[in-house]
Coordinates of C-alpha atoms in Angstrom, one line a residue:
M20 CA -120.0 -113.4 40.4
T21 CA -118.0 -111.5 37.9
N22 CA -115.2 -109.2 39.1
P23 CA -115.7 -105.8 37.4
T24 CA -112.2 -104.7 38.0
S25 CA -110.7 -107.6 36.2
A26 CA -112.8 -106.9 33.2
T27 CA -111.3 -103.5 32.6
E28 CA -107.7 -104.5 33.2
P29 CA -105.7 -105.2 30.0
S30 CA -104.4 -108.7 29.6
A31 CA -100.8 -109.5 29.6
Q32 CA -101.0 -110.2 25.9
T33 CA -102.1 -106.6 25.0
Q34 CA -99.7 -104.6 27.2
V35 CA -97.3 -102.1 25.3
P36 CA -93.7 -102.8 26.0
A37 CA -91.6 -100.1 27.8
S38 CA -89.7 -99.3 24.7
G39 CA -92.8 -97.8 23.0
R40 CA -92.9 -100.4 20.2
A41 CA -95.8 -102.8 19.6
A42 CA -95.1 -106.3 20.3
S43 CA -95.9 -107.3 16.7
Q44 CA -92.8 -105.3 15.4
D45 CA -89.7 -107.4 15.3
F46 CA -87.1 -104.7 14.6
P47 CA -83.9 -104.9 16.6
S48 CA -83.4 -102.3 19.3
D49 CA -81.1 -99.3 18.7
R50 CA -80.1 -96.0 20.3
F51 CA -83.1 -94.2 18.9
D52 CA -85.5 -96.4 21.0
D53 CA -84.4 -94.4 24.1
L54 CA -84.9 -90.9 22.8
P55 CA -85.8 -88.4 25.6
A56 CA -89.2 -86.9 25.7
T57 CA -88.0 -83.4 25.5
T58 CA -87.6 -81.7 22.1
A59 CA -85.1 -79.0 23.1
R60 CA -82.1 -78.6 20.7
R61 CA -78.8 -79.9 21.8
G62 CA -75.3 -79.3 20.6
A63 CA -73.6 -76.1 19.3
H64 CA -75.5 -74.1 16.7
R65 CA -73.5 -71.0 15.9
A66 CA -74.5 -68.2 13.5
E67 CA -72.0 -65.7 11.9
N68 CA -71.5 -62.6 14.0
P69 CA -72.8 -59.6 11.9
R70 CA -70.3 -57.3 13.6
L71 CA -67.4 -59.2 12.3
R72 CA -68.7 -59.0 8.7
L73 CA -69.2 -55.2 9.1
R74 CA -65.7 -54.6 10.4
S75 CA -64.2 -56.6 7.5
V76 CA -66.2 -54.5 5.0
V77 CA -65.2 -51.2 6.6
M78 CA -61.5 -52.3 6.8
W79 CA -61.2 -53.3 3.1
S80 CA -63.1 -50.1 2.0
A81 CA -60.6 -48.0 3.9
V82 CA -57.7 -49.8 2.3
A83 CA -59.2 -49.4 -1.2
T84 CA -59.8 -45.7 -0.6
V85 CA -56.2 -45.0 0.6
A86 CA -54.9 -47.0 -2.4
L87 CA -56.9 -44.9 -4.8
I88 CA -55.8 -41.6 -3.2
L89 CA -52.1 -42.6 -3.5
I90 CA -52.5 -43.7 -7.1
G91 CA -54.2 -40.3 -7.9
M92 CA -51.4 -38.3 -6.2
F93 CA -48.7 -40.4 -7.9
G94 CA -50.3 -39.8 -11.3
T95 CA -50.7 -36.1 -10.7
M96 CA -47.1 -35.7 -9.7
M97 CA -46.0 -37.6 -12.8
A98 CA -48.2 -35.6 -15.1
T99 CA -47.1 -32.2 -13.7
G100 CA -43.4 -33.2 -13.8
R101 CA -42.9 -32.9 -10.0
L102 CA -41.9 -36.6 -9.9
N103 CA -39.4 -37.9 -12.4
L104 CA -38.5 -41.6 -12.1
A105 CA -35.9 -41.4 -14.9
P106 CA -32.3 -41.0 -13.6
G107 CA -30.9 -37.5 -14.1
P108 CA -27.7 -37.0 -15.9
A109 CA -24.7 -37.7 -13.8
Q110 CA -22.6 -34.7 -12.9
T111 CA -19.1 -34.9 -14.3
Q112 CA -16.6 -35.3 -11.6
G113 CA -14.2 -32.4 -11.3
Q114 CA -16.3 -30.1 -13.4
E115 CA -16.1 -26.5 -12.1
P116 CA -18.3 -23.6 -12.9
V117 CA -17.1 -21.2 -15.6
A118 CA -15.2 -18.2 -14.1
P119 CA -16.4 -14.8 -15.2
E120 CA -14.2 -13.0 -17.7
I121 CA -14.4 -9.4 -18.9
D122 CA -14.1 -9.6 -22.7
T123 CA -14.8 -6.3 -24.4
S124 CA -14.4 -7.8 -27.9
Y125 CA -18.1 -8.8 -27.7
P126 CA -20.6 -6.2 -28.9
V127 CA -23.4 -5.7 -26.3
L128 CA -27.1 -5.0 -26.8
V129 CA -29.0 -3.7 -23.8
L130 CA -32.8 -4.0 -23.9
N131 CA -35.1 -2.3 -21.3
A132 CA -37.9 -4.8 -20.4
T133 CA -39.4 -2.7 -17.6
D134 CA -41.8 0.1 -17.2
E135 CA -39.1 2.5 -16.1
A136 CA -38.0 4.7 -19.0
G137 CA -34.3 5.2 -19.6
L138 CA -33.1 2.2 -17.6
D139 CA -31.5 0.8 -20.8
A140 CA -29.2 3.8 -20.9
V141 CA -28.3 3.5 -17.3
I142 CA -27.2 -0.1 -17.8
A143 CA -25.4 0.8 -21.0
E144 CA -23.3 3.4 -19.1
K145 CA -22.3 0.6 -16.6
V146 CA -21.1 -1.5 -19.5
I147 CA -19.1 1.3 -21.0
A148 CA -17.6 2.1 -17.6
A149 CA -16.4 -1.6 -17.4
G150 CA -14.2 -1.1 -20.5
W151 CA -16.5 -1.5 -23.6
A152 CA -16.2 1.0 -26.4
E153 CA -19.2 3.3 -26.7
G154 CA -19.7 2.2 -30.3
D155 CA -19.9 -1.5 -29.2
V156 CA -22.8 -0.9 -26.8
E157 CA -26.3 -0.4 -28.1
A158 CA -29.4 0.4 -26.0
G159 CA -33.1 0.2 -26.6
N160 CA -36.5 -1.0 -25.4
A161 CA -37.7 -4.6 -25.4
S162 CA -41.2 -5.6 -26.6
S163 CA -42.4 -6.2 -23.0
N164 CA -42.1 -4.2 -19.8
D165 CA -42.6 -6.8 -17.1
F166 CA -39.5 -9.0 -17.4
A167 CA -38.7 -10.1 -13.9
V168 CA -34.9 -10.8 -13.6
T169 CA -32.1 -9.1 -15.5
T170 CA -30.4 -11.7 -17.7
V171 CA -27.4 -11.8 -20.0
Y172 CA -28.0 -14.1 -23.0
Y173 CA -25.1 -15.6 -24.9
P174 CA -25.3 -17.6 -28.1
R175 CA -22.8 -20.3 -27.7
Q176 CA -21.3 -22.4 -24.9
S177 CA -17.9 -20.9 -25.4
D178 CA -19.3 -17.4 -24.7
E179 CA -20.4 -18.2 -21.1
A180 CA -17.3 -16.8 -19.4
A181 CA -17.8 -13.4 -21.2
A182 CA -21.5 -13.4 -20.4
R183 CA -20.7 -14.0 -16.7
G184 CA -18.1 -11.2 -16.8
L185 CA -20.7 -8.8 -18.3
A186 CA -23.3 -9.8 -15.7
D187 CA -20.8 -8.9 -12.9
A188 CA -20.0 -5.6 -14.6
I189 CA -23.6 -4.4 -14.5
G190 CA -24.0 -5.3 -10.8
G191 CA -25.1 -8.9 -11.0
A192 CA -27.5 -10.7 -13.3
E193 CA -28.5 -14.2 -14.5
V194 CA -26.9 -15.8 -17.5
S195 CA -28.6 -18.0 -20.1
L196 CA -27.5 -19.9 -23.2
D197 CA -29.9 -18.7 -25.8
D198 CA -29.5 -17.0 -29.2
T199 CA -33.0 -15.7 -29.4
Y200 CA -32.0 -12.1 -28.7
A201 CA -28.8 -12.2 -30.7
V202 CA -29.1 -9.5 -33.4
V203 CA -26.3 -8.7 -35.8
S204 CA -26.7 -5.4 -37.6
D205 CA -23.5 -5.6 -39.6
P206 CA -22.5 -9.1 -40.8
S207 CA -19.2 -7.7 -42.1
T208 CA -18.0 -6.9 -38.6
P209 CA -15.6 -9.6 -37.4
S210 CA -16.2 -11.0 -33.9
V211 CA -14.7 -13.4 -31.5
D212 CA -13.0 -16.5 -32.9
G213 CA -13.3 -15.1 -36.4
E214 CA -17.0 -15.8 -36.6
Q215 CA -19.8 -13.4 -37.5
G216 CA -22.5 -12.3 -35.2
A217 CA -21.2 -13.1 -31.7
Q218 CA -23.1 -10.8 -29.4
L219 CA -24.1 -10.5 -25.7
V220 CA -27.6 -9.3 -25.0
V221 CA -28.6 -7.8 -21.6
V222 CA -32.4 -7.9 -21.0
V223 CA -33.0 -5.5 -18.1
G224 CA -35.6 -6.8 -15.6
L225 CA -37.8 -5.3 -12.9
D226 CA -35.1 -6.1 -10.3
M227 CA -33.0 -3.3 -11.7
R228 CA -35.6 -0.5 -11.3
T229 CA -34.5 2.5 -9.3
Q230 CA -37.9 4.0 -8.9

């Protein structure tokens, strides 16, 4: 009688080895023959943190913005003359300011550059009272009436002491080396140092108004 159970059992020649390979394959065994059944990922798989990238972009954008602002401010100050990288002229050691000197040999022209009528005559009287001859002092109106600060103009560097003396004589004024206002009506009249045309000009400003 035939055993039904033995008919369904595989023979020893047809059994699959534990390694999962067919007996007919003669490849040598290696570490891949014992792979685990699970397919889960192993090891470290790191992706870049997007927050770190965002912080880097923000930081470099801020640095670039600050740099552009500084460059703009520097260029503006250079263009407007508020910043000068060139070294200024060295001050001469021992150089002292010129002392005022009353020198009545200079003819004086007084110009009223304010909106107060007769102010030129008032300043001219002060000049005469300081020792100038009446014939050496001329008064009149300037072409403008909004000059800010009373100024004594002198034509040459050697006339500075006399200009400062005249400024003190009229109660205080600025002095400036400028021959723009120097007007000589009589070229035959000798002046200081034997030259023609040396003259001090007082331009009366708004700071001298009495009204």
